[in-house]
Amino acid sequence: MAADLTDFGNWLAVPSVVCLWLAVLLRAPGALRSPQQRGLWLAVATAAAAMTLNLPDVVTYAMTRGAAYAHTIGLVRNLIGVLSAGAVLYFVAATTRGRRLQLASCAATAAWLSALVALDAAAAGHGTHAMPPVGDPVPSLAYWLVLISAHVVANTVCVSLCWRYSRRTESRGLAAGLRLFGLGTALAGLFWLAYLLKALFASTWAMPALPLLMNLHGLLRAAAILVPTLFTLRRTCADIATAWRLWPLWRDLVEAVPHVALNKPRSGRVMELLWPPVPRNLLVYRKVIETRDAILILGEYVRPGAMEQARSHVAGQGIPEQRRTAAALAHVLKDARRAKLAGLPGQTGEAAGLELPEAIQSSNAGGDLADEARFLVDVAEAYTSPATTEEVKVP
């Protein structure tokens, strides 16, 4: 059973390292521009480097190159690991805006790194650094206690603050990232606690689980720094879906009132989404604004009483009450568009027959644009329905 656990943990080593490096590369552009994310990115990047040097194949290769080469790889791996622990503390300090903790993390990291280099130099000649199941730690017990203390302190502080601030923040993305990072850090903490038990009490019962703990920690940390990317991807997909559904309504209204469009429309719906004429994050915003402006102008071509007649008409078609206003507006917009394209005169001011729905009025007054977008999507769906092709007669 213990051997199977170790084998599974070792099997996860390469997937874990690959996921870490992919996450590091994907998040590098945004993280390096943000002081709040820089520490987290550095912590994961250094953890990825340390775990890469700890891959079974890398360790085996280092051993075949001789004791000096294996010693260098082992020392570099441990130093990078301590740098990762310091970056963890710095990330927590940056997230919680703790200036003292930031300074303390930098000072502690420098002290730990200096102590490791000094203890390694003072030890007798040795090869790779290891905590063998039987025998003394290499290069020395003091070296391993310093190394373990760095990780245990950093991980304990990180787990505590990640849990505390994930419950306080109102940002779902930040809360998810903190919890994933905290959980991964907790697994790393258990890894180093097992090493501490081995160093102080020669306890080896937890050793078979160590590869699994370390590699699950890598997967969770990779997921933690990818949370902003996943939220951005979800928002982008939602915007694309909204723009796709709005397009038929927007296209017809802009065709009737072309001057409301900021940019010349593309030749088709697919081209509009693949090659938008505005920055992609503004695509839905522009579609909503331009559709609203066109509705305001076409309101001058709505006959008095048309909206009430359209409401009665759609009510008779069995349309749910919460969507009747959108369906009625779709009806009158088709009629108004026909009138505008036919060159009929419009009416201005109080003579205009269109009373704006509440969703458009509130957004026009500084309300929630998302509510207006949802309402206009309902209008677009009703607009493309065959039922709206028939003109509503007004007595």
XYZ file of N, CA, C and O in Angstrom, residues 250-329:
320
model
N -28.854 44.437 -33.373
C -27.921 45.555 -33.548
C -27.701 45.854 -35.030
O -27.724 47.009 -35.453
N -27.499 44.818 -35.834
C -27.248 45.007 -37.266
C -28.405 45.730 -37.951
O -28.204 46.681 -38.706
N -29.642 45.272 -37.672
C -30.802 45.893 -38.332
C -30.995 47.337 -37.888
O -31.314 48.212 -38.697
N -30.794 47.599 -36.583
C -30.997 48.961 -36.097
C -29.908 49.895 -36.601
O -30.179 51.044 -36.964
N -28.675 49.420 -36.647
C -27.575 50.248 -37.146
C -27.728 50.493 -38.653
O -27.339 51.553 -39.165
N -28.301 49.524 -39.340
C -28.559 49.729 -40.769
C -29.546 50.875 -40.984
O -29.398 51.668 -41.924
N -30.528 50.979 -40.070
C -31.518 52.052 -40.193
C -30.974 53.377 -39.675
O -31.332 54.444 -40.178
N -30.114 53.317 -38.638
C -29.557 54.536 -38.038
C -28.029 54.386 -38.009
O -27.429 54.173 -36.951
N -27.362 54.461 -39.148
C -25.933 54.125 -39.218
C -25.024 55.033 -38.410
O -23.937 54.619 -38.006
N -25.439 56.259 -38.157
C -24.515 57.178 -37.476
C -24.321 56.864 -36.001
O -23.450 57.464 -35.358
N -25.101 55.926 -35.426
C -24.896 55.583 -34.013
C -23.694 54.658 -33.830
O -23.188 54.505 -32.711
N -23.239 54.020 -34.915
C -22.122 53.072 -34.821
C -20.794 53.820 -34.767
O -20.524 54.682 -35.596
N -19.985 53.487 -33.763
C -18.676 54.117 -33.623
C -17.748 53.726 -34.768
O -16.972 54.540 -35.259
N -17.836 52.446 -35.174
C -16.991 51.939 -36.259
C -17.874 51.279 -37.315
O -18.985 50.847 -37.029
N -17.355 51.188 -38.510
C -18.091 50.534 -39.583
C -18.244 49.052 -39.259
O -17.266 48.368 -38.941
N -19.472 48.519 -39.307
C -19.678 47.101 -38.982
C -18.932 46.180 -39.935
O -18.701 46.511 -41.109
N -18.549 45.004 -39.411
C -17.931 43.997 -40.264
C -18.992 43.383 -41.175
O -20.182 43.614 -41.019
N -18.532 42.536 -42.078
C -19.434 41.988 -43.088
C -20.348 40.898 -42.558
O -21.325 40.545 -43.216
N -20.073 40.330 -41.414
C -20.908 39.259 -40.883
C -20.709 39.079 -39.393
O -19.800 39.656 -38.788
N -21.576 38.254 -38.822
C -21.522 38.063 -37.379
C -20.217 37.398 -36.941
O -19.632 37.782 -35.933
N -19.767 36.384 -37.673
C -18.533 35.690 -37.305
C -17.340 36.642 -37.383
O -16.502 36.682 -36.470
N -17.258 37.429 -38.449
C -16.158 38.378 -38.585
C -16.207 39.439 -37.483
O -15.164 39.882 -36.983
N -17.409 39.821 -37.066
C -17.554 40.818 -36.007
C -16.957 40.320 -34.694
O -16.398 41.093 -33.913
N -17.055 38.991 -34.453
C -16.535 38.428 -33.210
C -15.061 38.051 -33.325
O -14.298 38.225 -32.374
N -14.670 37.524 -34.497
C -13.267 37.141 -34.663
C -12.354 38.347 -34.822
O -11.210 38.334 -34.369
N -12.866 39.394 -35.437
C -12.064 40.592 -35.705
C -12.885 41.818 -35.353
O -13.329 42.564 -36.220
N -13.134 42.032 -34.062
C -14.016 43.136 -33.654
C -13.403 44.490 -33.990
O -12.170 44.661 -33.928
N -14.238 45.476 -34.348
C -13.729 46.802 -34.698
C -13.330 47.639 -33.484
O -12.817 48.745 -33.646
N -13.597 47.135 -32.288
C -13.211 47.809 -31.043
C -12.464 46.794 -30.189
O -12.513 45.590 -30.463
N -11.738 47.225 -29.138
C -11.113 46.255 -28.245
C -12.129 45.227 -27.746
O -13.270 45.576 -27.442
N -11.716 43.972 -27.663
C -12.658 42.894 -27.365
C -13.393 43.103 -26.039
O -14.569 42.760 -25.907
N -12.717 43.684 -25.050
C -13.385 43.890 -23.760
C -14.447 44.989 -23.815
O -15.220 45.157 -22.874
N -14.479 45.749 -24.923
C -15.496 46.793 -25.087
C -16.576 46.398 -26.096
O -17.466 47.203 -26.392
N -16.510 45.175 -26.608
C -17.417 44.780 -27.678
C -18.880 44.827 -27.227
O -19.729 45.438 -27.891
N -19.186 44.188 -26.100
C -20.572 44.178 -25.618
C -21.003 45.586 -25.220
O -22.137 46.005 -25.500
N -20.100 46.322 -24.584
C -20.417 47.695 -24.188
C -20.843 48.522 -25.393
O -21.869 49.213 -25.358
N -20.066 48.451 -26.488
C -20.412 49.230 -27.674
C -21.712 48.744 -28.301
O -22.530 49.547 -28.756
N -21.927 47.433 -28.349
C -23.160 46.903 -28.925
C -24.371 47.403 -28.144
O -25.397 47.771 -28.720
N -24.278 47.397 -26.817
C -25.395 47.843 -25.989
C -25.644 49.337 -26.180
O -26.782 49.785 -26.373
N -24.580 50.130 -26.131
C -24.725 51.581 -26.273
C -25.302 51.941 -27.639
O -26.220 52.774 -27.753
N -24.768 51.321 -28.680
C -25.234 51.646 -30.030
C -26.668 51.180 -30.253
O -27.454 51.864 -30.921
N -27.019 50.019 -29.686
C -28.405 49.543 -29.799
C -29.349 50.480 -29.058
O -30.427 50.836 -29.573
N -28.946 50.907 -27.880
C -29.789 51.837 -27.110
C -29.966 53.159 -27.868
O -31.082 53.684 -27.961
N -28.881 53.693 -28.412
C -28.976 54.962 -29.154
C -29.893 54.820 -30.366
O -30.682 55.734 -30.677
N -29.789 53.679 -31.043
C -30.662 53.465 -32.194
C -32.122 53.372 -31.761
O -33.017 53.892 -32.451
N -32.380 52.728 -30.631
C -33.760 52.632 -30.125
C -34.304 54.024 -29.812
O -35.465 54.346 -30.125
N -33.473 54.864 -29.201
C -33.920 56.222 -28.877
C -34.305 56.992 -30.143
O -35.312 57.714 -30.168
N -33.516 56.829 -31.195
C -33.810 57.550 -32.439
C -35.033 56.955 -33.133
O -35.921 57.678 -33.607
N -35.112 55.633 -33.171
C -36.258 54.996 -33.830
C -37.552 55.208 -33.051
O -38.642 55.033 -33.600
N -37.407 55.609 -31.776
C -38.611 55.929 -31.004
C -39.417 57.048 -31.633
O -40.644 57.147 -31.411
N -38.757 57.884 -32.418
C -39.465 58.976 -33.098
C -40.385 58.462 -34.208
O -41.236 59.191 -34.707
N -40.192 57.193 -34.596
C -41.003 56.624 -35.676
C -42.037 55.627 -35.152
O -42.648 54.902 -35.935
N -42.183 55.564 -33.848
C -43.189 54.681 -33.244
C -44.509 55.433 -33.157
O -44.562 56.547 -32.627
N -45.559 54.834 -33.650
C -46.867 55.479 -33.653
C -47.434 55.521 -32.235
O -47.228 54.587 -31.450
N -48.141 56.554 -31.883
C -48.788 56.614 -30.570
C -49.694 55.401 -30.357
O -50.458 55.010 -31.239
N -49.546 54.793 -29.177
C -50.359 53.627 -28.849
C -49.785 52.314 -29.323
O -50.319 51.241 -28.995
N -48.675 52.341 -30.086
C -48.131 51.102 -30.640
C -47.601 50.170 -29.560
O -47.759 48.946 -29.642
N -46.975 50.733 -28.527
C -46.394 49.889 -27.484
C -47.479 49.151 -26.716
O -47.344 47.954 -26.427
N -48.577 49.846 -26.389
C -49.668 49.199 -25.663
C -50.313 48.111 -26.512
O -50.642 47.028 -26.021
N -50.500 48.400 -27.808
C -51.061 47.405 -28.703
C -50.128 46.190 -28.817
O -50.588 45.045 -28.849
N -48.829 46.443 -28.862
C -47.876 45.337 -28.963
C -47.890 44.488 -27.703
O -47.802 43.251 -27.772
N -48.019 45.118 -26.539
C -48.105 44.355 -25.293
C -49.327 43.440 -25.298
O -49.256 42.270 -24.883
N -50.455 43.975 -25.741
C -51.670 43.161 -25.807
C -51.491 42.014 -26.798
O -51.938 40.879 -26.559
N -50.814 42.320 -27.900
C -50.598 41.313 -28.931
C -49.747 40.161 -28.405
O -50.089 38.977 -28.589
N -48.615 40.467 -27.748
C -47.723 39.403 -27.277
C -48.335 38.648 -26.102
O -48.058 37.466 -25.897
N -49.185 39.340 -25.303
C -49.858 38.648 -24.208
C -50.762 37.554 -24.757
O -50.888 36.466 -24.174
N -51.392 37.832 -25.904
C -52.254 36.844 -26.521
C -51.501 35.683 -27.138
O -52.099 34.653 -27.469
N -50.179 35.828 -27.291
C -49.374 34.749 -27.860
C -48.807 33.814 -26.796
O -48.066 32.890 -27.116
N -49.141 34.045 -25.533
C -48.672 33.177 -24.464
C -47.247 33.414 -24.027
O -46.632 32.549 -23.384
N -46.691 34.563 -24.352
C -45.326 34.877 -23.923
C -45.315 35.166 -22.424
O -46.189 35.873 -21.922
N -44.352 34.599 -21.661
C -44.296 34.852 -20.218
C -44.269 36.342 -19.906
O -43.694 37.143 -20.646
N -44.867 36.712 -18.776
C -45.031 38.121 -18.440
C -43.704 38.853 -18.334
O -43.588 40.013 -18.756
N -42.675 38.187 -17.788
C -41.395 38.869 -17.599
C -40.686 39.187 -18.911
O -39.741 39.974 -18.940
N -41.150 38.591 -20.042
C -40.513 38.851 -21.326
C -41.435 39.605 -22.285
O -41.071 39.823 -23.440
N -42.595 39.999 -21.794
C -43.545 40.652 -22.690
C -43.073 42.038 -23.124
O -43.275 42.445 -24.264
N -42.447 42.776 -22.198
C -41.973 44.110 -22.563
C -40.926 44.019 -23.660
O -40.937 44.801 -24.620
N -40.008 43.041 -23.541
C -38.984 42.861 -24.570
C -39.619 42.478 -25.903
O -39.227 42.991 -26.963
N -40.599 41.563 -25.870
C -41.249 41.143 -27.112
C -42.038 42.289 -27.742
O -42.020 42.473 -28.968
N -42.708 43.090 -26.898
C -43.463 44.234 -27.421
C -42.514 45.253 -28.048
O -42.794 45.812 -29.117
N -41.368 45.506 -27.396
C -40.401 46.445 -27.951
C -39.860 45.934 -29.286
O -39.652 46.717 -30.226
